[in-house]
mmCIF file of C-alpha atoms in Angstrom:
data_model
loop_
_atom_site.group_PDB
_atom_site.id
_atom_site.type_symbol
_atom_site.label_atom_id
_atom_site.label_comp_id
_atom_site.label_asym_id
_atom_site.label_seq_id
_atom_site.Cartn_x
_atom_site.Cartn_y
_atom_site.Cartn_z
ATOM 1 C CA MET A 382 25.875 -56.833 -15.923
ATOM 2 C CA ASN A 383 28.241 -54.175 -17.245
ATOM 3 C CA LEU A 384 29.493 -52.120 -14.295
ATOM 4 C CA LYS A 385 30.939 -49.508 -16.657
ATOM 5 C CA ALA A 386 27.365 -48.226 -16.971
ATOM 6 C CA LEU A 387 27.882 -46.772 -13.484
ATOM 7 C CA HIS A 388 30.539 -44.464 -14.928
ATOM 8 C CA LYS A 389 27.891 -42.580 -16.878
ATOM 9 C CA ILE A 390 26.405 -41.122 -13.678
ATOM 10 C CA SER A 391 27.500 -37.492 -13.244
ATOM 11 C CA TYR A 392 29.004 -36.197 -10.001
ATOM 12 C CA GLY A 393 30.932 -33.217 -8.717
ATOM 13 C CA LEU A 394 33.956 -33.241 -6.405
ATOM 14 C CA CYS A 395 33.829 -31.781 -2.905
ATOM 15 C CA VAL A 396 36.112 -31.658 0.101
ATOM 16 C CA ILE A 397 34.189 -32.979 3.098
ATOM 17 C CA GLY A 398 35.307 -31.259 6.290
ATOM 18 C CA SER A 399 34.806 -32.956 9.652
ATOM 19 C CA ARG A 400 35.973 -32.758 13.248
ATOM 20 C CA LYS A 401 36.168 -34.862 16.386
ATOM 21 C CA GLY A 402 36.799 -32.768 19.471
ATOM 22 C CA ASP A 403 39.531 -30.378 18.336
ATOM 23 C CA ARG A 404 40.874 -32.686 15.626
ATOM 24 C CA LEU A 405 40.000 -31.587 12.089
ATOM 25 C CA ASN A 406 40.098 -33.431 8.787
ATOM 26 C CA GLY A 407 39.057 -33.245 5.151
ATOM 27 C CA GLN A 408 38.559 -35.801 2.389
ATOM 28 C CA ILE A 409 37.350 -35.806 -1.205
ATOM 29 C CA ALA A 410 33.857 -37.124 -1.946
ATOM 30 C CA ASN A 411 31.870 -37.265 -5.160
ATOM 31 C CA THR A 412 28.547 -38.246 -3.594
ATOM 32 C CA VAL A 413 27.239 -34.990 -2.143
ATOM 33 C CA CYS A 414 23.635 -34.654 -3.165
ATOM 34 C CA GLN A 415 20.629 -32.571 -2.138
ATOM 35 C CA VAL A 416 17.783 -34.900 -1.169
ATOM 36 C CA CYS A 417 15.122 -32.473 0.070
ATOM 37 C CA SER A 418 14.458 -28.793 -0.586
ATOM 38 C CA GLU A 419 12.054 -27.880 2.235
ATOM 39 C CA PRO A 420 13.888 -28.017 4.597
ATOM 40 C CA PRO A 421 17.190 -28.169 2.688
ATOM 41 C CA ILE A 422 18.838 -31.534 3.376
ATOM 42 C CA ILE A 423 21.967 -32.990 1.813
ATOM 43 C CA ALA A 424 23.500 -36.465 1.878
ATOM 44 C CA VAL A 425 26.982 -37.894 1.407
ATOM 45 C CA ALA A 426 28.261 -41.491 1.334
ATOM 46 C CA ILE A 427 31.513 -42.043 3.254
ATOM 47 C CA ASN A 428 33.585 -45.228 3.469
ATOM 48 C CA LYS A 429 33.580 -46.740 6.959
ATOM 49 C CA LYS A 430 37.373 -47.122 6.837
ATOM 50 C CA ASN A 431 37.945 -43.374 6.459
ATOM 51 C CA LEU A 432 38.915 -41.119 9.351
ATOM 52 C CA THR A 433 36.171 -38.739 8.155
ATOM 53 C CA HIS A 434 33.660 -41.505 8.909
ATOM 54 C CA GLU A 435 34.893 -41.710 12.498
ATOM 55 C CA PHE A 436 34.823 -37.917 12.824
ATOM 56 C CA ILE A 437 31.311 -37.394 11.401
ATOM 57 C CA THR A 438 29.962 -40.276 13.476
ATOM 58 C CA ALA A 439 31.409 -38.623 16.593
ATOM 59 C CA SER A 440 30.536 -34.970 15.948
ATOM 60 C CA LYS A 441 27.380 -35.399 13.820
ATOM 61 C CA VAL A 442 28.394 -32.517 11.556
ATOM 62 C CA PHE A 443 30.126 -32.150 8.217
ATOM 63 C CA THR A 444 30.910 -29.484 5.652
ATOM 64 C CA ALA A 445 31.209 -29.754 1.870
ATOM 65 C CA SER A 446 33.360 -27.404 -0.221
ATOM 66 C CA VAL A 447 32.418 -27.615 -3.899
ATOM 67 C CA LEU A 448 35.684 -27.571 -5.859
ATOM 68 C CA ALA A 449 36.329 -25.430 -8.925
ATOM 69 C CA GLN A 450 37.159 -27.037 -12.273
ATOM 70 C CA ASP A 451 40.672 -25.577 -12.214
ATOM 71 C CA THR A 452 41.606 -27.298 -8.944
ATOM 72 C CA SER A 453 45.003 -28.996 -9.314
ATOM 73 C CA LEU A 454 45.434 -32.769 -9.251
ATOM 74 C CA SER A 455 47.869 -32.374 -6.374
ATOM 75 C CA PHE A 456 45.235 -30.577 -4.255
ATOM 76 C CA ILE A 457 42.711 -33.330 -4.961
ATOM 77 C CA GLY A 458 45.374 -35.971 -4.326
ATOM 78 C CA HIS A 459 46.204 -34.352 -0.992
ATOM 79 C CA PHE A 460 42.637 -34.761 0.250
ATOM 80 C CA GLY A 461 41.743 -37.846 -1.778
ATOM 81 C CA PHE A 462 44.696 -40.174 -1.464
ATOM 82 C CA LYS A 463 46.205 -39.357 1.912
ATOM 83 C CA SER A 464 44.846 -40.224 5.333
ATOM 84 C CA GLY A 465 44.306 -37.814 8.180
ATOM 85 C CA ARG A 466 45.625 -40.635 10.379
ATOM 86 C CA ASP A 467 49.102 -40.035 8.919
ATOM 87 C CA ILE A 468 49.210 -36.279 8.353
ATOM 88 C CA ASP A 469 47.370 -33.102 9.309
ATOM 89 C CA LYS A 470 45.624 -32.575 5.965
ATOM 90 C CA LEU A 471 44.632 -29.001 6.798
ATOM 91 C CA GLU A 472 48.190 -27.786 7.410
ATOM 92 C CA GLY A 473 49.053 -25.209 4.752
ATOM 93 C CA ILE A 474 45.457 -25.146 3.483
ATOM 94 C CA ASN A 475 43.137 -22.141 3.734
ATOM 95 C CA TYR A 476 40.008 -22.962 5.687
ATOM 96 C CA ARG A 477 37.746 -21.430 8.276
ATOM 97 C CA ILE A 478 35.862 -22.884 11.200
ATOM 98 C CA GLY A 479 32.215 -22.957 10.287
ATOM 99 C CA GLU A 480 28.899 -22.719 12.082
ATOM 100 C CA THR A 481 29.278 -26.443 12.864
ATOM 101 C CA GLN A 482 32.817 -25.924 14.231
ATOM 102 C CA ALA A 483 33.980 -28.207 11.419
ATOM 103 C CA PRO A 484 36.524 -26.875 8.917
ATOM 104 C CA VAL A 485 35.286 -25.304 5.683
ATOM 105 C CA VAL A 486 38.086 -25.572 3.111
ATOM 106 C CA THR A 487 38.152 -22.332 1.101
ATOM 107 C CA ASP A 488 41.042 -23.013 -1.311
ATOM 108 C CA ASN A 489 39.705 -23.869 -4.801
ATOM 109 C CA THR A 490 36.175 -23.634 -3.435
ATOM 110 C CA LEU A 491 33.183 -22.219 -5.337
ATOM 111 C CA ALA A 492 30.632 -22.736 -2.589
ATOM 112 C CA TYR A 493 30.331 -24.484 0.744
ATOM 113 C CA LEU A 494 27.607 -26.265 2.645
ATOM 114 C CA GLU A 495 27.442 -27.130 6.331
ATOM 115 C CA ALA A 496 25.156 -29.787 7.746
ATOM 116 C CA LYS A 497 24.084 -31.357 11.019
ATOM 117 C CA VAL A 498 23.504 -35.102 10.698
ATOM 118 C CA ILE A 499 19.863 -36.056 11.248
ATOM 119 C CA GLN A 500 20.097 -39.671 10.046
ATOM 120 C CA GLN A 501 22.819 -42.107 9.115
ATOM 121 C CA VAL A 502 22.218 -45.157 6.991
ATOM 122 C CA ASP A 503 24.433 -48.242 6.986
ATOM 123 C CA VAL A 504 25.058 -49.448 3.415
ATOM 124 C CA GLU A 505 27.640 -52.256 3.447
ATOM 125 C CA THR A 506 31.097 -50.623 3.165
ATOM 126 C CA HIS A 507 29.683 -47.071 3.383
ATOM 127 C CA THR A 508 27.462 -44.922 5.570
ATOM 128 C CA ILE A 509 25.145 -42.344 4.048
ATOM 129 C CA PHE A 510 25.156 -39.311 6.321
ATOM 130 C CA ILE A 511 22.003 -37.254 5.863
ATOM 131 C CA GLY A 512 22.286 -33.726 7.170
ATOM 132 C CA GLU A 513 20.087 -30.679 7.534
ATOM 133 C CA LEU A 514 21.727 -27.582 6.085
ATOM 134 C CA VAL A 515 22.832 -25.082 8.739
ATOM 135 C CA GLY A 516 25.162 -22.952 6.634
ATOM 136 C CA ALA A 517 25.819 -22.293 2.963
ATOM 137 C CA ASP A 518 27.420 -19.615 0.837
ATOM 138 C CA ILE A 519 29.033 -18.967 -2.503
ATOM 139 C CA ILE A 520 32.725 -18.030 -2.325
ATOM 140 C CA LYS A 521 33.402 -17.340 -5.997
ATOM 141 C CA GLU A 522 31.800 -17.872 -9.369
ATOM 142 C CA GLY A 523 33.106 -20.505 -11.762
ATOM 143 C CA GLU A 524 32.539 -23.974 -13.129
ATOM 144 C CA PRO A 525 32.529 -26.829 -10.629
ATOM 145 C CA MET A 526 34.919 -29.764 -11.015
ATOM 146 C CA THR A 527 32.882 -32.693 -12.236
ATOM 147 C CA TYR A 528 34.011 -36.256 -11.747
ATOM 148 C CA ALA A 529 33.976 -36.716 -15.543
ATOM 149 C CA TYR A 530 36.300 -33.724 -16.020
ATOM 150 C CA TYR A 531 38.607 -35.008 -13.306
ATOM 151 C CA HIS A 532 38.849 -38.387 -15.073
ATOM 152 C CA GLN A 533 38.799 -37.445 -18.733
ATOM 153 C CA VAL A 534 40.614 -34.123 -18.815
ATOM 154 C CA LYS A 535 42.766 -34.214 -15.702
ATOM 155 C CA ARG A 536 43.403 -37.987 -15.931
ATOM 156 C CA GLY A 537 42.686 -38.342 -12.236
ATOM 157 C CA THR A 538 42.247 -41.730 -10.555
ATOM 158 C CA THR A 539 39.980 -43.102 -7.848
ATOM 159 C CA PRO A 540 40.945 -44.481 -4.418
ATOM 160 C CA LYS A 541 39.785 -48.002 -3.528
ATOM 161 C CA THR A 542 37.655 -46.613 -0.707
ATOM 162 C CA ALA A 543 35.440 -44.538 -3.038
ATOM 163 C CA PRO A 544 31.888 -45.787 -3.678
ATOM 164 C CA VAL A 545 32.515 -45.468 -7.421
ATOM 165 C CA TYR A 546 35.746 -47.516 -7.457
ATOM 166 C CA ILE A 547 35.768 -50.503 -9.810
ATOM 167 C CA GLU A 548 38.418 -53.198 -9.779
ATOM 168 C CA GLU A 549 39.963 -52.682 -13.197
ATOM 169 C CA GLU A 550 40.840 -49.089 -12.454
ATOM 170 C CA LYS A 551 44.274 -48.493 -11.007
ATOM 171 C CA GLY A 552 43.635 -46.333 -7.980
ATOM 172 C CA GLY A 553 46.652 -44.821 -6.289
ATOM 173 C CA GLY A 554 48.643 -41.654 -6.218
ATOM 174 C CA ASN A 555 49.825 -41.961 -2.619
ATOM 175 C CA MET B 1487 22.543 -18.956 4.627
ATOM 176 C CA ASN B 1488 22.746 -18.617 0.849
ATOM 177 C CA LEU B 1489 20.789 -21.482 -0.711
ATOM 178 C CA LYS B 1490 22.253 -20.716 -4.130
ATOM 179 C CA ALA B 1491 25.368 -22.522 -2.903
ATOM 180 C CA LEU B 1492 23.359 -25.733 -3.416
ATOM 181 C CA HIS B 1493 23.319 -25.005 -7.149
ATOM 182 C CA LYS B 1494 27.050 -25.610 -7.356
ATOM 183 C CA ILE B 1495 26.582 -29.341 -6.681
ATOM 184 C CA SER B 1496 26.893 -31.316 -9.932
ATOM 185 C CA TYR B 1497 24.316 -33.876 -11.024
ATOM 186 C CA GLY B 1498 23.273 -35.817 -14.087
ATOM 187 C CA LEU B 1499 19.749 -36.362 -15.393
ATOM 188 C CA CYS B 1500 18.170 -39.833 -15.509
ATOM 189 C CA VAL B 1501 14.758 -41.261 -16.282
ATOM 190 C CA ILE B 1502 13.695 -43.420 -13.342
ATOM 191 C CA GLY B 1503 11.554 -46.340 -14.512
ATOM 192 C CA SER B 1504 9.160 -48.033 -12.116
ATOM 193 C CA ARG B 1505 6.181 -50.359 -12.081
ATOM 194 C CA LYS B 1506 3.289 -51.396 -9.883
ATOM 195 C CA GLY B 1507 1.687 -54.624 -11.038
ATOM 196 C CA ASP B 1508 1.415 -54.145 -14.792
ATOM 197 C CA ARG B 1509 1.364 -50.332 -14.631
ATOM 198 C CA LEU B 1510 4.583 -48.688 -15.774
ATOM 199 C CA ASN B 1511 5.918 -45.176 -15.303
ATOM 200 C CA GLY B 1512 8.979 -42.983 -15.706
ATOM 201 C CA GLN B 1513 10.130 -39.679 -14.207
ATOM 202 C CA ILE B 1514 13.210 -37.479 -14.342
ATOM 203 C CA ALA B 1515 15.583 -37.483 -11.361
ATOM 204 C CA ASN B 1516 18.905 -35.777 -10.818
ATOM 205 C CA THR B 1517 19.821 -37.590 -7.604
ATOM 206 C CA VAL B 1518 20.998 -40.999 -8.821
ATOM 207 C CA CYS B 1519 24.235 -41.773 -7.047
ATOM 208 C CA GLN B 1520 26.408 -44.823 -6.425
ATOM 209 C CA VAL B 1521 26.873 -45.258 -2.681
ATOM 210 C CA CYS B 1522 28.829 -48.539 -2.464
ATOM 211 C CA SER B 1523 31.039 -50.399 -4.917
ATOM 212 C CA GLU B 1524 31.233 -53.875 -3.370
ATOM 213 C CA PRO B 1525 28.444 -54.850 -3.816
ATOM 214 C CA PRO B 1526 27.338 -52.135 -6.275
ATOM 215 C CA ILE B 1527 24.538 -50.132 -4.654
ATOM 216 C CA ILE B 1528 22.850 -46.996 -5.959
ATOM 217 C CA ALA B 1529 20.486 -44.501 -4.357
ATOM 218 C CA VAL B 1530 17.867 -42.063 -5.616
ATOM 219 C CA ALA B 1531 15.711 -39.495 -3.803
ATOM 220 C CA ILE B 1532 12.079 -39.380 -4.959
ATOM 221 C CA ASN B 1533 9.339 -36.955 -3.878
ATOM 222 C CA LYS B 1534 6.583 -38.661 -1.891
ATOM 223 C CA LYS B 1535 3.947 -36.958 -4.033
ATOM 224 C CA ASN B 1536 5.179 -38.604 -7.241
ATOM 225 C CA LEU B 1537 3.538 -41.656 -8.791
ATOM 226 C CA THR B 1538 7.040 -43.142 -9.086
ATOM 227 C CA HIS B 1539 7.253 -43.047 -5.286
ATOM 228 C CA GLU B 1540 4.074 -45.112 -5.014
ATOM 229 C CA PHE B 1541 5.318 -47.534 -7.675
ATOM 230 C CA ILE B 1542 8.804 -48.096 -6.207
ATOM 231 C CA THR B 1543 7.350 -48.467 -2.706
ATOM 232 C CA ALA B 1544 5.005 -51.166 -4.061
ATOM 233 C CA SER B 1545 7.360 -53.096 -6.359
ATOM 234 C CA LYS B 1546 10.697 -52.456 -4.577
ATOM 235 C CA VAL B 1547 12.490 -52.042 -7.901
ATOM 236 C CA PHE B 1548 13.556 -49.156 -10.104
ATOM 237 C CA THR B 1549 15.616 -48.509 -13.198
ATOM 238 C CA ALA B 1550 17.698 -45.461 -14.141
ATOM 239 C CA SER B 1551 18.415 -44.465 -17.742
ATOM 240 C CA VAL B 1552 21.295 -41.987 -17.935
ATOM 241 C CA LEU B 1553 20.327 -39.366 -20.510
ATOM 242 C CA ALA B 1554 22.608 -38.097 -23.269
ATOM 243 C CA GLN B 1555 23.565 -34.420 -23.463
ATOM 244 C CA ASP B 1556 21.661 -34.011 -26.733
ATOM 245 C CA THR B 1557 18.332 -35.070 -25.215
ATOM 246 C CA SER B 1558 15.621 -32.585 -26.212
ATOM 247 C CA LEU B 1559 13.900 -30.324 -23.692
ATOM 248 C CA SER B 1560 10.557 -31.764 -24.795
ATOM 249 C CA PHE B 1561 11.686 -35.307 -23.922
ATOM 250 C CA ILE B 1562 12.834 -34.154 -20.486
ATOM 251 C CA GLY B 1563 9.627 -32.139 -20.067
ATOM 252 C CA HIS B 1564 7.571 -35.209 -20.952
ATOM 253 C CA PHE B 1565 9.075 -37.208 -18.074
ATOM 254 C CA GLY B 1566 9.810 -34.299 -15.752
ATOM 255 C CA PHE B 1567 6.738 -32.096 -15.843
ATOM 256 C CA LYS B 1568 3.885 -34.486 -16.542
ATOM 257 C CA SER B 1569 2.342 -37.004 -14.186
ATOM 258 C CA GLY B 1570 1.800 -40.683 -14.913
ATOM 259 C CA ARG B 1571 -1.533 -40.210 -13.114
ATOM 260 C CA ASP B 1572 -2.756 -38.196 -16.124
ATOM 261 C CA ILE B 1573 -1.091 -39.867 -19.086
ATOM 262 C CA ASP B 1574 0.755 -43.055 -20.016
ATOM 263 C CA LYS B 1575 4.234 -41.530 -20.141
ATOM 264 C CA LEU B 1576 5.718 -44.556 -21.922
ATOM 265 C CA GLU B 1577 3.359 -44.377 -24.897
ATOM 266 C CA GLY B 1578 5.384 -43.577 -27.993
ATOM 267 C CA ILE B 1579 8.673 -43.999 -26.095
ATOM 268 C CA ASN B 1580 11.210 -46.755 -26.786
ATOM 269 C CA TYR B 1581 11.807 -48.885 -23.725
ATOM 270 C CA ARG B 1582 12.281 -52.488 -22.773
ATOM 271 C CA ILE B 1583 11.187 -54.492 -19.782
ATOM 272 C CA GLY B 1584 14.230 -55.140 -17.656
ATOM 273 C CA GLU B 1585 15.444 -57.828 -15.278
ATOM 274 C CA THR B 1586 13.325 -56.136 -12.596
ATOM 275 C CA GLN B 1587 10.235 -56.124 -14.861
ATOM 276 C CA ALA B 1588 10.366 -52.333 -14.629
ATOM 277 C CA PRO B 1589 10.706 -50.308 -17.836
ATOM 278 C CA VAL B 1590 14.170 -49.286 -19.018
ATOM 279 C CA VAL B 1591 13.783 -46.215 -21.235
ATOM 280 C CA THR B 1592 16.203 -46.547 -24.164
ATOM 281 C CA ASP B 1593 15.489 -43.317 -26.093
ATOM 282 C CA ASN B 1594 18.288 -40.761 -25.509
ATOM 283 C CA THR B 1595 19.922 -43.201 -23.103
ATOM 284 C CA LEU B 1596 23.687 -43.714 -22.741
ATOM 285 C CA ALA B 1597 23.507 -46.383 -20.059
ATOM 286 C CA TYR B 1598 20.966 -47.948 -17.746
ATOM 287 C CA LEU B 1599 20.964 -49.340 -14.234
ATOM 288 C CA GLU B 1600 18.434 -51.630 -12.574
ATOM 289 C CA ALA B 1601 18.120 -51.996 -8.833
ATOM 290 C CA LYS B 1602 16.208 -53.905 -6.162
ATOM 291 C CA VAL B 1603 15.422 -51.768 -3.140
ATOM 292 C CA ILE B 1604 17.208 -52.958 0.003
ATOM 293 C CA GLN B 1605 16.463 -49.939 2.194
ATOM 294 C CA GLN B 1606 14.301 -46.871 2.046
ATOM 295 C CA VAL B 1607 14.931 -43.785 4.123
ATOM 296 C CA ASP B 1608 12.268 -41.208 4.994
ATOM 297 C CA VAL B 1609 13.645 -37.662 4.586
ATOM 298 C CA GLU B 1610 10.817 -35.143 5.029
ATOM 299 C CA THR B 1611 9.254 -34.585 1.570
ATOM 300 C CA HIS B 1612 11.389 -37.286 -0.099
ATOM 301 C CA THR B 1613 12.323 -40.938 0.282
ATOM 302 C CA ILE B 1614 15.820 -42.140 -0.529
ATOM 303 C CA PHE B 1615 15.491 -45.535 -2.188
ATOM 304 C CA ILE B 1616 18.706 -47.533 -1.828
ATOM 305 C CA GLY B 1617 18.974 -50.402 -4.285
ATOM 306 C CA GLU B 1618 21.389 -53.208 -5.039
ATOM 307 C CA LEU B 1619 22.324 -53.285 -8.697
ATOM 308 C CA VAL B 1620 20.825 -56.255 -10.570
ATOM 309 C CA GLY B 1621 21.330 -55.064 -14.135
ATOM 310 C CA ALA B 1622 23.458 -52.491 -15.954
ATOM 311 C CA ASP B 1623 24.688 -51.869 -19.456
ATOM 312 C CA ILE B 1624 25.942 -49.191 -21.793
ATOM 313 C CA ILE B 1625 23.646 -48.483 -24.761
ATOM 314 C CA LYS B 1626 25.745 -45.930 -26.616
ATOM 315 C CA GLU B 1627 28.775 -43.745 -26.073
ATOM 316 C CA GLY B 1628 28.418 -40.004 -25.568
ATOM 317 C CA GLU B 1629 28.384 -37.241 -23.003
ATOM 318 C CA PRO B 1630 25.759 -37.451 -20.260
ATOM 319 C CA MET B 1631 23.277 -34.615 -19.719
ATOM 320 C CA THR B 1632 24.368 -32.804 -16.592
ATOM 321 C CA TYR B 1633 21.972 -30.720 -14.578
ATOM 322 C CA ALA B 1634 24.219 -27.674 -15.167
ATOM 323 C CA TYR B 1635 24.053 -28.179 -18.946
ATOM 324 C CA TYR B 1636 20.278 -28.591 -18.769
ATOM 325 C CA HIS B 1637 19.974 -25.283 -16.908
ATOM 326 C CA GLN B 1638 22.676 -23.147 -18.492
ATOM 327 C CA VAL B 1639 22.718 -24.309 -22.097
ATOM 328 C CA LYS B 1640 19.242 -25.760 -22.594
ATOM 329 C CA ARG B 1641 17.552 -23.210 -20.291
ATOM 330 C CA GLY B 1642 15.586 -25.985 -18.646
ATOM 331 C CA THR B 1643 13.582 -25.458 -15.452
ATOM 332 C CA THR B 1644 12.899 -27.507 -12.335
ATOM 333 C CA PRO B 1645 9.569 -28.875 -11.079
ATOM 334 C CA LYS B 1646 8.501 -27.960 -7.535
ATOM 335 C CA THR B 1647 8.686 -31.599 -6.501
ATOM 336 C CA ALA B 1648 12.433 -31.895 -7.205
ATOM 337 C CA PRO B 1649 14.799 -32.034 -4.210
ATOM 338 C CA VAL B 1650 16.848 -29.224 -5.781
ATOM 339 C CA TYR B 1651 13.924 -26.844 -6.331
ATOM 340 C CA ILE B 1652 14.268 -23.407 -4.744
ATOM 341 C CA GLU B 1653 11.438 -20.924 -4.451
ATOM 342 C CA GLU B 1654 12.706 -18.119 -6.679
ATOM 343 C CA GLU B 1655 12.971 -20.410 -9.685
ATOM 344 C CA LYS B 1656 9.951 -20.551 -11.913
ATOM 345 C CA GLY B 1657 9.282 -24.259 -12.377
ATOM 346 C CA GLY B 1658 6.735 -25.253 -14.970
ATOM 347 C CA GLY B 1659 6.571 -26.310 -18.553
ATOM 348 C CA ASN B 1660 3.364 -28.298 -18.311
#
């Protein structure tokens, strides 16, 4: 079995916004996916170790900001390689409080989605949160940041907690 | 709510191979996604109306062939806009029988994945099949066909049964 085959799957990068009470957080995810059109339903896989997992489990809502291709590595690193347990990741970032009361990051964002969790599925290290769309809009036109572009052009890396992490890759950037 | 925001999510195109007894089938899906790395687990959302849904539900296995960017519209149309109820979609197509005994389409394929279903999740019109990886390999190097490329460059359309279909788009191509 050649696990590198998994690298040929295409993804985009999003910031997932979440809240728990009045605490807010954001993290990078590459697994946002529409799974039903009528009604519109999206899904995202989140590592159980992440603060975002705790927040979505508590509040049953999440947002997804689809990042533009020209997003800087440092912006992605801020949300992808730091923990909201250590810092307030939204400090100094432009965002607004959405329909769900969760933060919608607007910096580097082409479009955002907001969802209320209707099901959550336990899959080993991750939970798939399945949410009905309650808000969505386009913020600006442009090309989205794909995971392939992030890796090949930007030379970005992958944290160990990502569903697409494989051992040989040197995650990091903290 | 602006549903066009959903179009900013990035996807790749795969042929999903399935079987039921000795009947084989394939269909296009854009929702293949890795949801766990240890162990490697992938997910795919399939419309309940599709023959592939019946086949995966019966056999509990599926394959995914990641298509190359230079795949022709007619190849995608063959798997995406025709039904295995009407024709044998694998006739005249290069494929092999995989570890799962399901067909792995090798034409226009960069890499393939094979999975055994460990969970299935009912989401309105679709089922998310979650499968542990039991086979995977790279067939050739190249750029994968993204859904954006299929739409913008190839001018491809979307069938009504796809999770990403929205009303204003004219699906078709039969």
